[in-house]
Amino acid sequence: GKWKNKERVLIFSSRGISFRTRHLMQDLRTLMPHSKADTKMDRKDQLFVINEVCEMKNCNKCIFFEAKKKQDLYMWLSNTPQGPSAKFLVQNVHTLAELKMTGNCLRGSRPLLSFDPIFDQEPHYALLKELFIQIFSTPQYHPKSQPFVDHVFTFTITDERIWFRNYQIIEEDASLVEIGPRFVLNLIKIFQGSFGGPTLYENPHYQSPNMHRRLLRLSVAAKFREKQQVKEVQKIKKKGTKVLVEEDPTEVVFETPAEEKPVEIQLVKPESKPIVKDKKKLRKIQRKKQKKLFRTEG
């Protein structure tokens, strides 16, 4: 057949990404034969520069990984240069080498795309579905692709996030075995243009990583403050006056009075005990004196 769908995807990242992100980027390049690579972009450059890079590489789609604070990873999916584009927070990244799963698909084979039914119910999810189809589906009769379909890309929505999984189709019984990689996309915004422009949709359930870390610190501080308050209350209770319990008249029923002993008054001064000197001590003193005499005579 003739190669008609000329979709090309540029997959690259900014500087400062972690090793896990680098492996994930390499896994996506191996799974998508219609992708292209480029050098890392400087963090000082503006994002709209990516449109020029895509034009130079003859690509009309882009997956850009942006790292911030050496711990937060963001993914941009864009249709260059007209738009639209979507920004995601990437969470729970697991790469091919890390999972060590049993599945193994043919390199360069075309995938099936499986979507959750919720993608057809909401308008912003419908837009993302079309973007995923155009980016992740390998064009038919692509020179680098194989004429086989042996794995499935699944996009499911749970907990207001998009979960990406990759499964191999086993020929014997058509069962699925997970290959990897796997990651979770938390949608932030959808823009009308490529890497910018008017905001079409903003996720109300999104919480930034900085805010999440701040809330964790506040919860730990609140627990510590609560412990300190409990300790102060216990100290106040200990210092406070004890509550007097009224006497119970029935407590004295079984008490038997003890016999009173006569008081003896001693009028005569008690005799002092004789002081007994230590005989051994006297002998030791005598021996020391004799030794001194022998030394002086010598």
GROMACS .gro file of C-alpha atoms in nm:
model
  298
    1GLY     CA    1   0.000   0.000   0.000
    2LYS     CA    2   0.086   0.367  -0.022
    3TRP     CA    3   0.196   0.567   0.280
    4LYS     CA    4  -0.061   0.849   0.291
    5ASN     CA    5  -0.083   0.955   0.657
    6LYS     CA    6   0.240   1.154   0.704
    7GLU     CA    7   0.209   1.212   1.079
    8ARG     CA    8   0.548   1.269   1.243
    9VAL     CA    9   0.590   1.319   1.618
   10LEU     CA   10   0.884   1.500   1.775
   11ILE     CA   11   0.970   1.358   2.121
   12PHE     CA   12   1.226   1.551   2.325
   13SER     CA   13   1.268   1.726   2.659
   14SER     CA   14   1.415   2.018   2.847
   15ARG     CA   15   1.741   2.008   3.039
   16GLY     CA   16   1.742   1.888   3.399
   17ILE     CA   17   1.526   1.576   3.358
   18SER     CA   18   1.584   1.270   3.574
   19PHE     CA   19   1.705   0.930   3.453
   20ARG     CA   20   1.350   0.791   3.484
   21THR     CA   21   1.215   1.054   3.246
   22ARG     CA   22   1.497   0.987   3.002
   23HIS     CA   23   1.413   0.615   2.999
   24LEU     CA   24   1.042   0.689   2.955
   25MET     CA   25   1.119   0.917   2.660
   26GLN     CA   26   1.333   0.645   2.503
   27ASP     CA   27   1.056   0.387   2.553
   28LEU     CA   28   0.804   0.608   2.373
   29ARG     CA   29   1.047   0.650   2.085
   30THR     CA   30   1.085   0.272   2.050
   31LEU     CA   31   0.708   0.216   2.065
   32MET     CA   32   0.635   0.489   1.809
   33PRO     CA   33   0.829   0.431   1.485
   34HIS     CA   34   0.690   0.754   1.335
   35SER     CA   35   0.865   0.962   1.604
   36LYS     CA   36   1.177   1.175   1.578
   37ALA     CA   37   1.431   1.285   1.836
   38ASP     CA   38   1.609   1.613   1.901
   39THR     CA   39   1.859   1.758   2.146
   40LYS     CA   40   1.743   1.884   2.484
   41MET     CA   41   1.606   2.236   2.490
   42ASP     CA   42   1.751   2.499   2.720
   43ARG     CA   43   1.526   2.594   3.009
   44LYS     CA   44   1.575   2.965   2.939
   45ASP     CA   45   1.412   2.937   2.595
   46GLN     CA   46   1.043   3.011   2.554
   47LEU     CA   47   0.806   2.726   2.470
   48PHE     CA   48   0.685   2.875   2.140
   49VAL     CA   49   1.038   2.807   2.006
   50ILE     CA   50   0.934   2.440   1.989
   51ASN     CA   51   0.707   2.523   1.693
   52GLU     CA   52   1.013   2.630   1.493
   53VAL     CA   53   1.202   2.316   1.600
   54CYS     CA   54   0.910   2.099   1.480
   55GLU     CA   55   0.905   2.285   1.149
   56MET     CA   56   1.278   2.226   1.103
   57LYS     CA   57   1.233   1.854   1.182
   58ASN     CA   58   0.929   1.834   0.947
   59CYS     CA   59   0.702   1.723   1.237
   60ASN     CA   60   0.340   1.822   1.287
   61LYS     CA   61   0.294   1.671   1.639
   62CYS     CA   62   0.507   1.709   1.951
   63ILE     CA   63   0.554   1.542   2.289
   64PHE     CA   64   0.764   1.766   2.511
   65PHE     CA   65   0.879   1.672   2.864
   66GLU     CA   66   0.941   1.968   3.092
   67ALA     CA   67   1.120   1.920   3.426
   68LYS     CA   68   1.094   2.161   3.717
   69LYS     CA   69   1.273   2.160   4.052
   70LYS     CA   70   1.439   1.828   3.954
   71GLN     CA   71   1.136   1.640   4.089
   72ASP     CA   72   0.824   1.754   3.899
   73LEU     CA   73   0.763   1.631   3.543
   74TYR     CA   74   0.521   1.795   3.297
   75MET     CA   75   0.421   1.666   2.954
   76TRP     CA   76   0.304   1.880   2.664
   77LEU     CA   77   0.104   1.726   2.379
   78SER     CA   78   0.069   1.966   2.090
   79ASN     CA   79  -0.052   1.989   1.732
   80THR     CA   80   0.203   2.223   1.576
   81PRO     CA   81   0.187   2.497   1.471
   82GLN     CA   82  -0.189   2.569   1.481
   83GLY     CA   83  -0.284   2.394   1.805
   84PRO     CA   84  -0.449   2.284   2.026
   85SER     CA   85  -0.210   2.177   2.300
   86ALA     CA   86  -0.254   2.018   2.643
   87LYS     CA   87  -0.035   2.028   2.951
   88PHE     CA   88  -0.024   1.734   3.194
   89LEU     CA   89   0.148   1.652   3.521
   90VAL     CA   90   0.311   1.309   3.486
   91GLN     CA   91   0.291   1.083   3.792
   92ASN     CA   92   0.376   0.719   3.881
   93VAL     CA   93   0.623   0.665   3.599
   94HIS     CA   94   0.741   0.306   3.539
   95THR     CA   95   0.962   0.227   3.240
   96LEU     CA   96   1.012  -0.087   3.031
   97ALA     CA   97   1.339  -0.181   3.200
   98GLU     CA   98   1.204  -0.120   3.548
   99LEU     CA   99   0.888  -0.329   3.532
  100LYS     CA  100   1.053  -0.644   3.392
  101MET     CA  101   0.721  -0.777   3.264
  102THR     CA  102   0.670  -1.094   3.064
  103GLY     CA  103   0.514  -0.927   2.759
  104ASN     CA  104   0.724  -0.865   2.450
  105CYS     CA  105   0.585  -0.716   2.128
  106LEU     CA  106   0.746  -0.676   1.789
  107ARG     CA  107   0.944  -0.356   1.751
  108GLY     CA  108   0.779  -0.115   1.509
  109SER     CA  109   0.441  -0.291   1.509
  110ARG     CA  110   0.124  -0.082   1.496
  111PRO     CA  111  -0.083  -0.053   1.818
  112LEU     CA  112  -0.456  -0.060   1.882
  113LEU     CA  113  -0.587   0.237   2.083
  114SER     CA  114  -0.843   0.160   2.352
  115PHE     CA  115  -1.027   0.448   2.522
  116ASP     CA  116  -1.251   0.472   2.824
  117PRO     CA  117  -1.624   0.544   2.748
  118ILE     CA  118  -1.592   0.870   2.948
  119PHE     CA  119  -1.384   1.014   2.660
  120ASP     CA  120  -1.706   1.038   2.453
  121GLN     CA  121  -1.913   1.201   2.728
  122GLU     CA  122  -1.713   1.518   2.806
  123PRO     CA  123  -1.608   1.771   2.537
  124HIS     CA  124  -1.255   1.827   2.675
  125TYR     CA  125  -1.198   1.449   2.692
  126ALA     CA  126  -1.321   1.418   2.332
  127LEU     CA  127  -1.060   1.674   2.225
  128LEU     CA  128  -0.788   1.484   2.414
  129LYS     CA  129  -0.902   1.157   2.254
  130GLU     CA  130  -0.853   1.300   1.904
  131LEU     CA  131  -0.512   1.436   2.009
  132PHE     CA  132  -0.408   1.094   2.147
  133ILE     CA  133  -0.526   0.920   1.828
  134GLN     CA  134  -0.325   1.149   1.604
  135ILE     CA  135  -0.008   1.129   1.818
  136PHE     CA  136   0.009   0.767   1.939
  137SER     CA  137  -0.135   0.578   1.639
  138THR     CA  138   0.132   0.462   1.394
  139PRO     CA  139   0.037   0.552   1.033
  140GLN     CA  140  -0.045   0.262   0.803
  141TYR     CA  141   0.234   0.158   0.561
  142HIS     CA  142   0.491   0.369   0.746
  143PRO     CA  143   0.843   0.278   0.622
  144LYS     CA  144   0.972   0.203   0.974
  145SER     CA  145   0.660   0.017   1.092
  146GLN     CA  146   0.576  -0.353   1.069
  147PRO     CA  147   0.250  -0.480   0.911
  148PHE     CA  148   0.134  -0.640   1.238
  149VAL     CA  149  -0.094  -0.536   1.525
  150ASP     CA  150   0.021  -0.712   1.840
  151HIS     CA  151  -0.017  -0.461   2.126
  152VAL     CA  152  -0.277  -0.222   2.271
  153PHE     CA  153  -0.243   0.129   2.416
  154THR     CA  154  -0.517   0.181   2.678
  155PHE     CA  155  -0.629   0.520   2.809
  156THR     CA  156  -0.857   0.492   3.112
  157ILE     CA  157  -0.994   0.767   3.335
  158THR     CA  158  -1.008   0.710   3.711
  159ASP     CA  159  -0.971   0.959   3.993
  160GLU     CA  160  -0.985   1.252   3.744
  161ARG     CA  161  -0.660   1.126   3.584
  162ILE     CA  162  -0.571   0.949   3.259
  163TRP     CA  163  -0.392   0.615   3.310
  164PHE     CA  164  -0.174   0.492   3.024
  165ARG     CA  165  -0.100   0.118   2.989
  166ASN     CA  166   0.055  -0.095   2.713
  167TYR     CA  167  -0.054  -0.460   2.668
  168GLN     CA  168   0.060  -0.733   2.433
  169ILE     CA  169  -0.200  -0.944   2.248
  170ILE     CA  170  -0.118  -1.315   2.279
  171GLU     CA  171  -0.218  -1.516   1.973
  172GLU     CA  172  -0.325  -1.836   2.147
  173ASP     CA  173  -0.622  -1.714   2.349
  174ALA     CA  174  -0.624  -1.336   2.273
  175SER     CA  175  -0.539  -1.255   2.634
  176LEU     CA  176  -0.347  -0.942   2.733
  177VAL     CA  177  -0.009  -0.923   2.905
  178GLU     CA  178   0.124  -0.588   3.021
  179ILE     CA  179   0.451  -0.476   2.866
  180GLY     CA  180   0.503  -0.120   2.986
  181PRO     CA  181   0.577   0.162   3.017
  182ARG     CA  182   0.304   0.292   3.243
  183PHE     CA  183   0.234   0.644   3.369
  184VAL     CA  184  -0.052   0.865   3.488
  185LEU     CA  185  -0.143   1.198   3.326
  186ASN     CA  186  -0.307   1.464   3.544
  187LEU     CA  187  -0.459   1.725   3.312
  188ILE     CA  188  -0.377   2.087   3.395
  189LYS     CA  189  -0.494   2.300   3.099
  190ILE     CA  190  -0.591   2.279   2.733
  191PHE     CA  191  -0.478   2.571   2.517
  192GLN     CA  192  -0.616   2.681   2.183
  193GLY     CA  193  -0.273   2.746   2.031
  194SER     CA  194   0.043   2.541   2.025
  195PHE     CA  195   0.227   2.578   2.360
  196GLY     CA  196   0.017   2.879   2.455
  197GLY     CA  197  -0.280   3.090   2.357
  198PRO     CA  198  -0.630   3.121   2.509
  199THR     CA  199  -0.723   2.858   2.767
  200LEU     CA  200  -0.998   2.626   2.646
  201TYR     CA  201  -1.024   2.417   2.963
  202GLU     CA  202  -0.874   2.425   3.311
  203ASN     CA  203  -0.896   2.126   3.543
  204PRO     CA  204  -1.071   2.229   3.869
  205HIS     CA  205  -0.949   1.912   4.046
  206TYR     CA  206  -0.582   1.978   3.972
  207GLN     CA  207  -0.352   2.043   4.269
  208SER     CA  208   0.000   2.162   4.202
  209PRO     CA  209   0.292   1.960   4.347
  210ASN     CA  210   0.403   2.263   4.550
  211MET     CA  211   0.059   2.289   4.711
  212HIS     CA  212   0.054   1.913   4.775
  213ARG     CA  213   0.392   1.926   4.950
  214ARG     CA  214   0.280   2.232   5.148
  215LEU     CA  215  -0.033   2.053   5.271
  216LEU     CA  216   0.178   1.753   5.376
  217ARG     CA  217   0.408   1.980   5.578
  218LEU     CA  218   0.107   2.153   5.737
  219SER     CA  219  -0.046   1.818   5.836
  220VAL     CA  220   0.280   1.707   6.000
  221ALA     CA  221   0.305   2.041   6.181
  222ALA     CA  222  -0.057   2.013   6.299
  223LYS     CA  223   0.009   1.665   6.444
  224PHE     CA  224   0.316   1.794   6.627
  225ARG     CA  225   0.120   2.094   6.759
  226GLU     CA  226  -0.156   1.865   6.881
  227LYS     CA  227   0.094   1.649   7.072
  228GLN     CA  228   0.241   1.960   7.238
  229GLN     CA  229  -0.105   2.077   7.343
  230VAL     CA  230  -0.182   1.734   7.496
  231LYS     CA  231   0.143   1.750   7.695
  232GLU     CA  232   0.059   2.101   7.822
  233VAL     CA  233  -0.289   1.989   7.930
  234GLN     CA  234  -0.138   1.693   8.119
  235LYS     CA  235   0.107   1.927   8.298
  236ILE     CA  236  -0.177   2.159   8.401
  237LYS     CA  237  -0.375   1.862   8.535
  238LYS     CA  238  -0.077   1.746   8.743
  239LYS     CA  239  -0.019   2.094   8.886
  240GLY     CA  240  -0.387   2.149   8.971
  241THR     CA  241  -0.528   2.080   9.319
  242LYS     CA  242  -0.648   1.729   9.384
  243VAL     CA  243  -1.020   1.683   9.430
  244LEU     CA  244  -1.105   1.593   9.790
  245VAL     CA  245  -1.317   1.282   9.816
  246GLU     CA  246  -1.578   1.282  10.092
  247GLU     CA  247  -1.522   1.035  10.372
  248ASP     CA  248  -1.725   0.718  10.357
  249PRO     CA  249  -1.874   0.631  10.699
  250THR     CA  250  -1.885   0.259  10.615
  251GLU     CA  251  -1.505   0.238  10.584
  252VAL     CA  252  -1.457   0.244  10.966
  253VAL     CA  253  -1.697  -0.046  11.033
  254PHE     CA  254  -1.440  -0.326  11.016
  255GLU     CA  255  -1.150  -0.138  11.181
  256THR     CA  256  -1.049  -0.280  11.525
  257PRO     CA  257  -0.877  -0.041  11.767
  258ALA     CA  258  -0.522  -0.144  11.858
  259GLU     CA  259  -0.408  -0.179  12.222
  260GLU     CA  260  -0.248   0.133  12.359
  261LYS     CA  261   0.105   0.073  12.485
  262PRO     CA  262   0.216   0.250  12.806
  263VAL     CA  263   0.440   0.547  12.749
  264GLU     CA  264   0.787   0.497  12.901
  265ILE     CA  265   0.985   0.805  12.998
  266GLN     CA  266   1.363   0.754  13.035
  267LEU     CA  267   1.499   0.978  13.312
  268VAL     CA  268   1.859   0.848  13.332
  269LYS     CA  269   2.109   0.925  13.057
  270PRO     CA  270   2.207   0.610  12.866
  271GLU     CA  271   2.559   0.480  12.924
  272SER     CA  272   2.806   0.554  12.646
  273LYS     CA  273   2.956   0.259  12.468
  274PRO     CA  274   3.329   0.199  12.523
  275ILE     CA  275   3.545   0.304  12.233
  276VAL     CA  276   3.735   0.001  12.107
  277LYS     CA  277   4.044   0.089  11.908
  278ASP     CA  278   4.133  -0.110  11.604
  279LYS     CA  279   4.425  -0.334  11.703
  280LYS     CA  280   4.513  -0.406  11.345
  281LYS     CA  281   4.546  -0.036  11.274
  282LEU     CA  282   4.795   0.007  11.558
  283ARG     CA  283   5.006  -0.278  11.423
  284LYS     CA  284   5.008  -0.122  11.075
  285ILE     CA  285   5.129   0.212  11.218
  286GLN     CA  286   5.406   0.035  11.413
  287ARG     CA  287   5.524  -0.153  11.099
  288LYS     CA  288   5.541   0.174  10.902
  289LYS     CA  289   5.754   0.335  11.174
  290GLN     CA  290   5.993   0.038  11.179
  291LYS     CA  291   6.032   0.056  10.798
  292LYS     CA  292   6.117   0.425  10.817
  293LEU     CA  293   6.382   0.353  11.081
  294PHE     CA  294   6.543   0.082  10.866
  295ARG     CA  295   6.553   0.320  10.567
  296THR     CA  296   6.718   0.602  10.766
  297GLU     CA  297   6.976   0.359  10.914
  298GLY     CA  298   7.047   0.215  10.568
   0.00000   0.00000   0.00000
